[in-house]
Amino acid sequence: MKHLFRAASAMAVAGAFALTAACGGSAGTTVGADQLDLAPLKVDAPTAAHLKDLYTKATDGGDTKIVAYMQGWEQYQKVWEAFEKRFPGITTKGLAINGPELSTKLSTERSSGKHVGSLLGGPDFQRKDVLRTLDLPTAATLDPAYREDSGVFYAPTTTVWGIEYNAEKVTGADVPKKWADLLDPKWKGRIVAGDATTPSATSGTLIRLYGGHAIDDAWLDRLKAQDVTFKSSLEIADQAVARGEFDILLTTLSDFYFPSKTKGAPIGFAFPLEDGNVSTPTYFAALKDGAAPEATELLMNWLFTAEAQQAFAGINALPTMPGAPAVQGLVPLDQVKLLDIPGPEEITSLWDPMTAKFKDVFGSPKG
Amino acid sequence: MTAGAPPHPGVRRRFPGRFPGRLVARARQIGPGAWALAVLCTVLFVWPVAMIAVAAFHDGLISDPGGTWTAGPFVETLSDPGTLAVLGQSVLLAGVVSILSMLIAAVFAWMVARTDVPLRGLVTPLMLLTMVSPNLFFAISWDMLGNPRVGLVNQVIMAVTGADQGPVDITSWPGLVFVCVLKAVGFNYFLILAPFLAMDRSLEEASLVSGMGKVRTFFRVHVPLLAPALLGALLMAFVSFLEAFDFPQIIGLPAGIRVFSTEIYRYISGDAGGRYAEASSLALVLMAIIVVLIAVQSRVLGRRRYTTMSGKSYRTERWSLGPVRWLGTAVIALHALLALVLPLVQLYIGSFQSFFGLYDNWTLDNYRRVLDDPDTINAIVTTFGLAFFGGFVTMFLCVVLAWVIRTRPGLVSRYIGGALWVTVTVPGIVLGMGIMWSFLAVPGLNQLYATVWIMLIGLVIAAVPVAVRTAEGSVAQIPPEFEEAARVSGAGRVRAFLGLILRLLIPSFGYGWLVAAILISGNLAVPLLLASPDVDTVAIEVLNLNRSGDTATAAALFGLLLAVWGALAVLALLARAVGRRLKENR
């Protein structure tokens, strides 16, 4: 009985230790700023000194865990790993939330005074009221198309949209070449899509295509007649095409397509399309009073360095800085017919009316 | 299944203090320890519920100073036709699941207690495994098994029939009911097995001697005799599935089935998120329904006497079912196949696929991804830490409270009984919400937000309804005089409890601890609102992976969790066997 009592006590204590360890997160070992090798970043001396200063402040304060609220954060995992390797001891973690869930998260953090999140990521200028401006010397030459005027949002990468298909079921001339091809009756019941009835990647693309006049009300009505199956997320729709449940994914972004393809999925990506494409910058912005502010600013700066831009290209994500490397498997953007679409702020204002319209046309998602 | 436990008997008693003076006098007699326990119960069990009630009338976050007090959202929620639809779907699900699962459980209990069906000895272990397996395991594995095109069930049917698409679609009303029933049968079986075994067989014998056949005896003797037990269990199952979250969230929502818990979550964090008052209003409605149901149950079962045992022994032989007994064996085998074998097989098959559903591309990458990801490892460590430490805290708390209720009748013990009863009425998702509101509203305590400790508190409270039943049962076996004897010998109250009473309770304490640990490790509803990027559990990770379409990695992670639990169970059995051997050798 005594042994049992001791064993029980030991297990409880082990559990308590595990909890305490879990509380501490997974912080790594830091180094002195002078030990940082910033040569691969290809930045000038003052910028390098600024980055080292940010690193020192972050590590001295022990506030080294960057938490990003962003759908699709994990698609860029290799990029974050490159950052963590360059700046030892600073860690990153993403939480895939947006829309109302993000608002709830931010409200509870503000209410408790405990700020867990560090930055937001996404295709729109959302929640500007909780974000701070940053002056990023590394992004000095960034095209204004990839930054917001007040210095809150910066896009180190942009993604292009196309039509994904199951390469074992759709071949040769059947592969869609324009958005209108999706209305062919032969695809009836064979198209899947992400949820277009809430703010999401799919609804965002449809809004942009609509704003760029590549699609219109008649196109939406005819698409409805195709009995498209809407899934609750683009990722789930992507998997459904990969395993052959459906032939065509209405639209997906290159940043989702390439990771699935790399994993061996039998899929293809129709890009560019004859009647025009959409390129959506992925903006990042730092939260006011966010966790790990110096580490966040360091990451934001690093995203526009040569090393980060190469890392984006390495995972087939289009980098935005002038002179950035080309992406294998994608036609360069200057050779693509890009639609003239509304700006991010106008897109943000279109979310509610357009998602309501999509809900009316398509109904609720299934699966 | 957190609401599966019955309310504590103490709640049926009425508060005796009718006059303020008498109450004050009695309150003065209560010692500081009892006061401390009463305060603890208030903070843990009563306060979160009170905060939900308060939040229903506050526009915006309860801790937000800019919010206003209004009954608008409460009235709107109640008058919203959507709420009625949610109520209808919730009642339909709970009703169908509880009735079907009770019928099936009754058949199994009858086979075990009264028949000669071969393999009946496997039923109890099978039901135990079904009962302790997390809801999430059934939800995820059947979500995979019942996929119309690539699920194992349809793959086999398509291979046999040559059809292009299988007939089974788990994301449907029948699918949701089927998976819920599979899980509920195990729980109901244990609720009604004891009455089946303890039934007075003289009545059965008299019926048979009077010329009634076995079928008529079953319906005219067994069923009426067991009706109260069946009714009680039926109501418990109904309450459990009225507040179910995991199954409706994973299997129901894709089919457009919305129930209370999923709707509450939607109002907080889903596509209708940020509507906190509406979420609280809906939670109040749900809790009110549960309170009424439990009150009805207590009234129905409390008023009448249902004697199923007698002092005389009229042992009758087991019924020989002849060749029909093999049908019973087939039913047992079928249940084992559907409830355990197929889900496990599908889970592990899926975990080795590069994409769930691709049967020609096997890989270990999913396991590699799980084991290489420090955040996932952190979630596993957190889950087991919460399970072991939280399970210990839960059982310790329940044993202390059960002991106080048993040995110190009076105002405080009645209050503690009532506070424990409150936990039965609070579904996991509502509990998570209540804790969040409670802690956010208090400066200082709000610093616990997004830490593992707030999640620990939530999970402990969620496990209390089940753990307290184990504690009550074991405490009832210890005479209060033991504590008195220890105190006469010079031990203080705390030392007497820890040194004597708790030690005597160690075997049942260990059992309760294990059950609480398993419940905690598989709980999805409570951590869903309390988790943060820093503090995650396996259940949350699995849900997120599944939601993002990475079903294969979700299967690998869950498969790993089950494997660890299995290994721990084997180790425990080995340790027990070695211990026995050593004892014998001595």
PDB file of N, CA and C in Angstrom, chain B residues 232-271:
ATOM      1  N   GLY B 232     -34.107   5.826 -15.508  1.00  0.00           N
ATOM      2  CA  GLY B 232     -33.054   6.686 -14.952  1.00  0.00           C
ATOM      3  C   GLY B 232     -31.890   6.793 -15.913  1.00  0.00           C
ATOM      4  N   ALA B 233     -31.455   5.644 -16.432  1.00  0.00           N
ATOM      5  CA  ALA B 233     -30.319   5.633 -17.357  1.00  0.00           C
ATOM      6  C   ALA B 233     -30.676   6.360 -18.651  1.00  0.00           C
ATOM      7  N   LEU B 234     -31.937   6.189 -19.066  1.00  0.00           N
ATOM      8  CA  LEU B 234     -32.389   6.844 -20.292  1.00  0.00           C
ATOM      9  C   LEU B 234     -32.298   8.363 -20.160  1.00  0.00           C
ATOM     10  N   LEU B 235     -32.726   8.861 -19.030  1.00  0.00           N
ATOM     11  CA  LEU B 235     -32.676  10.303 -18.812  1.00  0.00           C
ATOM     12  C   LEU B 235     -31.234  10.807 -18.770  1.00  0.00           C
ATOM     13  N   MET B 236     -30.372   9.996 -18.142  1.00  0.00           N
ATOM     14  CA  MET B 236     -28.954  10.403 -18.089  1.00  0.00           C
ATOM     15  C   MET B 236     -28.355  10.461 -19.488  1.00  0.00           C
ATOM     16  N   ALA B 237     -28.657   9.443 -20.287  1.00  0.00           N
ATOM     17  CA  ALA B 237     -28.139   9.428 -21.659  1.00  0.00           C
ATOM     18  C   ALA B 237     -28.704  10.610 -22.436  1.00  0.00           C
ATOM     19  N   PHE B 238     -29.967  10.909 -22.209  1.00  0.00           N
ATOM     20  CA  PHE B 238     -30.601  12.034 -22.904  1.00  0.00           C
ATOM     21  C   PHE B 238     -29.878  13.343 -22.571  1.00  0.00           C
ATOM     22  N   VAL B 239     -29.620  13.529 -21.276  1.00  0.00           N
ATOM     23  CA  VAL B 239     -28.927  14.755 -20.841  1.00  0.00           C
ATOM     24  C   VAL B 239     -27.535  14.817 -21.470  1.00  0.00           C
ATOM     25  N   SER B 240     -26.828  13.666 -21.447  1.00  0.00           N
ATOM     26  CA  SER B 240     -25.461  13.639 -21.997  1.00  0.00           C
ATOM     27  C   SER B 240     -25.438  14.082 -23.455  1.00  0.00           C
ATOM     28  N   PHE B 241     -26.397  13.592 -24.233  1.00  0.00           N
ATOM     29  CA  PHE B 241     -26.352  13.907 -25.659  1.00  0.00           C
ATOM     30  C   PHE B 241     -27.052  15.215 -25.990  1.00  0.00           C
ATOM     31  N   LEU B 242     -27.796  15.740 -25.029  1.00  0.00           N
ATOM     32  CA  LEU B 242     -28.352  17.081 -25.212  1.00  0.00           C
ATOM     33  C   LEU B 242     -27.214  18.104 -25.189  1.00  0.00           C
ATOM     34  N   GLU B 243     -26.164  17.778 -24.451  1.00  0.00           N
ATOM     35  CA  GLU B 243     -25.046  18.710 -24.340  1.00  0.00           C
ATOM     36  C   GLU B 243     -23.825  18.251 -25.127  1.00  0.00           C
ATOM     37  N   ALA B 244     -24.002  17.251 -25.996  1.00  0.00           N
ATOM     38  CA  ALA B 244     -22.864  16.700 -26.747  1.00  0.00           C
ATOM     39  C   ALA B 244     -22.240  17.759 -27.650  1.00  0.00           C
ATOM     40  N   PHE B 245     -20.921  17.691 -27.783  1.00  0.00           N
ATOM     41  CA  PHE B 245     -20.235  18.666 -28.633  1.00  0.00           C
ATOM     42  C   PHE B 245     -19.402  17.993 -29.734  1.00  0.00           C
ATOM     43  N   ASP B 246     -18.561  17.032 -29.330  1.00  0.00           N
ATOM     44  CA  ASP B 246     -17.587  16.465 -30.266  1.00  0.00           C
ATOM     45  C   ASP B 246     -18.243  15.880 -31.523  1.00  0.00           C
ATOM     46  N   PHE B 247     -19.250  15.022 -31.302  1.00  0.00           N
ATOM     47  CA  PHE B 247     -19.881  14.352 -32.450  1.00  0.00           C
ATOM     48  C   PHE B 247     -20.597  15.354 -33.368  1.00  0.00           C
ATOM     49  N   PRO B 248     -21.436  16.217 -32.788  1.00  0.00           N
ATOM     50  CA  PRO B 248     -22.113  17.174 -33.684  1.00  0.00           C
ATOM     51  C   PRO B 248     -21.143  18.120 -34.396  1.00  0.00           C
ATOM     52  N   GLN B 249     -20.030  18.486 -33.715  1.00  0.00           N
ATOM     53  CA  GLN B 249     -19.088  19.420 -34.323  1.00  0.00           C
ATOM     54  C   GLN B 249     -18.392  18.785 -35.523  1.00  0.00           C
ATOM     55  N   ILE B 250     -17.987  17.528 -35.386  1.00  0.00           N
ATOM     56  CA  ILE B 250     -17.209  16.893 -36.449  1.00  0.00           C
ATOM     57  C   ILE B 250     -18.098  16.214 -37.484  1.00  0.00           C
ATOM     58  N   ILE B 251     -19.138  15.537 -37.033  1.00  0.00           N
ATOM     59  CA  ILE B 251     -19.967  14.778 -37.975  1.00  0.00           C
ATOM     60  C   ILE B 251     -21.266  15.518 -38.317  1.00  0.00           C
ATOM     61  N   GLY B 252     -21.814  16.238 -37.344  1.00  0.00           N
ATOM     62  CA  GLY B 252     -23.116  16.865 -37.559  1.00  0.00           C
ATOM     63  C   GLY B 252     -23.063  18.138 -38.394  1.00  0.00           C
ATOM     64  N   LEU B 253     -22.111  19.013 -38.082  1.00  0.00           N
ATOM     65  CA  LEU B 253     -22.076  20.319 -38.765  1.00  0.00           C
ATOM     66  C   LEU B 253     -21.973  20.207 -40.288  1.00  0.00           C
ATOM     67  N   PRO B 254     -21.089  19.320 -40.804  1.00  0.00           N
ATOM     68  CA  PRO B 254     -21.039  19.202 -42.268  1.00  0.00           C
ATOM     69  C   PRO B 254     -22.378  18.798 -42.880  1.00  0.00           C
ATOM     70  N   ALA B 255     -23.241  18.169 -42.077  1.00  0.00           N
ATOM     71  CA  ALA B 255     -24.557  17.777 -42.595  1.00  0.00           C
ATOM     72  C   ALA B 255     -25.608  18.833 -42.270  1.00  0.00           C
ATOM     73  N   GLY B 256     -25.146  19.972 -41.758  1.00  0.00           N
ATOM     74  CA  GLY B 256     -26.083  21.049 -41.447  1.00  0.00           C
ATOM     75  C   GLY B 256     -26.846  20.835 -40.156  1.00  0.00           C
ATOM     76  N   ILE B 257     -26.376  19.920 -39.308  1.00  0.00           N
ATOM     77  CA  ILE B 257     -27.060  19.645 -38.040  1.00  0.00           C
ATOM     78  C   ILE B 257     -26.452  20.547 -36.972  1.00  0.00           C
ATOM     79  N   ARG B 258     -27.285  21.403 -36.407  1.00  0.00           N
ATOM     80  CA  ARG B 258     -26.799  22.333 -35.382  1.00  0.00           C
ATOM     81  C   ARG B 258     -27.471  22.019 -34.071  1.00  0.00           C
ATOM     82  N   VAL B 259     -26.675  21.813 -33.044  1.00  0.00           N
ATOM     83  CA  VAL B 259     -27.231  21.548 -31.713  1.00  0.00           C
ATOM     84  C   VAL B 259     -26.737  22.644 -30.762  1.00  0.00           C
ATOM     85  N   PHE B 260     -27.196  22.581 -29.529  1.00  0.00           N
ATOM     86  CA  PHE B 260     -26.904  23.651 -28.580  1.00  0.00           C
ATOM     87  C   PHE B 260     -25.407  23.955 -28.479  1.00  0.00           C
ATOM     88  N   SER B 261     -24.613  22.906 -28.202  1.00  0.00           N
ATOM     89  CA  SER B 261     -23.190  23.149 -27.936  1.00  0.00           C
ATOM     90  C   SER B 261     -22.474  23.742 -29.135  1.00  0.00           C
ATOM     91  N   THR B 262     -22.755  23.215 -30.321  1.00  0.00           N
ATOM     92  CA  THR B 262     -22.068  23.736 -31.508  1.00  0.00           C
ATOM     93  C   THR B 262     -22.526  25.161 -31.808  1.00  0.00           C
ATOM     94  N   GLU B 263     -23.798  25.439 -31.502  1.00  0.00           N
ATOM     95  CA  GLU B 263     -24.321  26.784 -31.752  1.00  0.00           C
ATOM     96  C   GLU B 263     -23.708  27.787 -30.771  1.00  0.00           C
ATOM     97  N   ILE B 264     -23.533  27.354 -29.525  1.00  0.00           N
ATOM     98  CA  ILE B 264     -22.896  28.232 -28.532  1.00  0.00           C
ATOM     99  C   ILE B 264     -21.468  28.567 -28.985  1.00  0.00           C
ATOM    100  N   TYR B 265     -20.773  27.547 -29.448  1.00  0.00           N
ATOM    101  CA  TYR B 265     -19.401  27.763 -29.929  1.00  0.00           C
ATOM    102  C   TYR B 265     -19.396  28.699 -31.147  1.00  0.00           C
ATOM    103  N   ARG B 266     -20.398  28.509 -32.010  1.00  0.00           N
ATOM    104  CA  ARG B 266     -20.489  29.363 -33.205  1.00  0.00           C
ATOM    105  C   ARG B 266     -20.708  30.820 -32.813  1.00  0.00           C
ATOM    106  N   TYR B 267     -21.499  31.039 -31.780  1.00  0.00           N
ATOM    107  CA  TYR B 267     -21.764  32.412 -31.330  1.00  0.00           C
ATOM    108  C   TYR B 267     -20.506  33.058 -30.737  1.00  0.00           C
ATOM    109  N   ILE B 268     -19.601  32.234 -30.212  1.00  0.00           N
ATOM    110  CA  ILE B 268     -18.389  32.816 -29.613  1.00  0.00           C
ATOM    111  C   ILE B 268     -17.280  32.951 -30.649  1.00  0.00           C
ATOM    112  N   SER B 269     -17.003  31.835 -31.339  1.00  0.00           N
ATOM    113  CA  SER B 269     -15.817  31.834 -32.204  1.00  0.00           C
ATOM    114  C   SER B 269     -16.066  31.376 -33.626  1.00  0.00           C
ATOM    115  N   GLY B 270     -17.274  30.978 -33.938  1.00  0.00           N
ATOM    116  CA  GLY B 270     -17.532  30.485 -35.288  1.00  0.00           C
ATOM    117  C   GLY B 270     -17.845  31.624 -36.242  1.00  0.00           C
ATOM    118  N   ASP B 271     -18.585  31.315 -37.314  1.00  0.00           N
ATOM    119  CA  ASP B 271     -18.856  32.353 -38.300  1.00  0.00           C
ATOM    120  C   ASP B 271     -19.807  33.438 -37.780  1.00  0.00           C
TER     121      ASP B 271
END
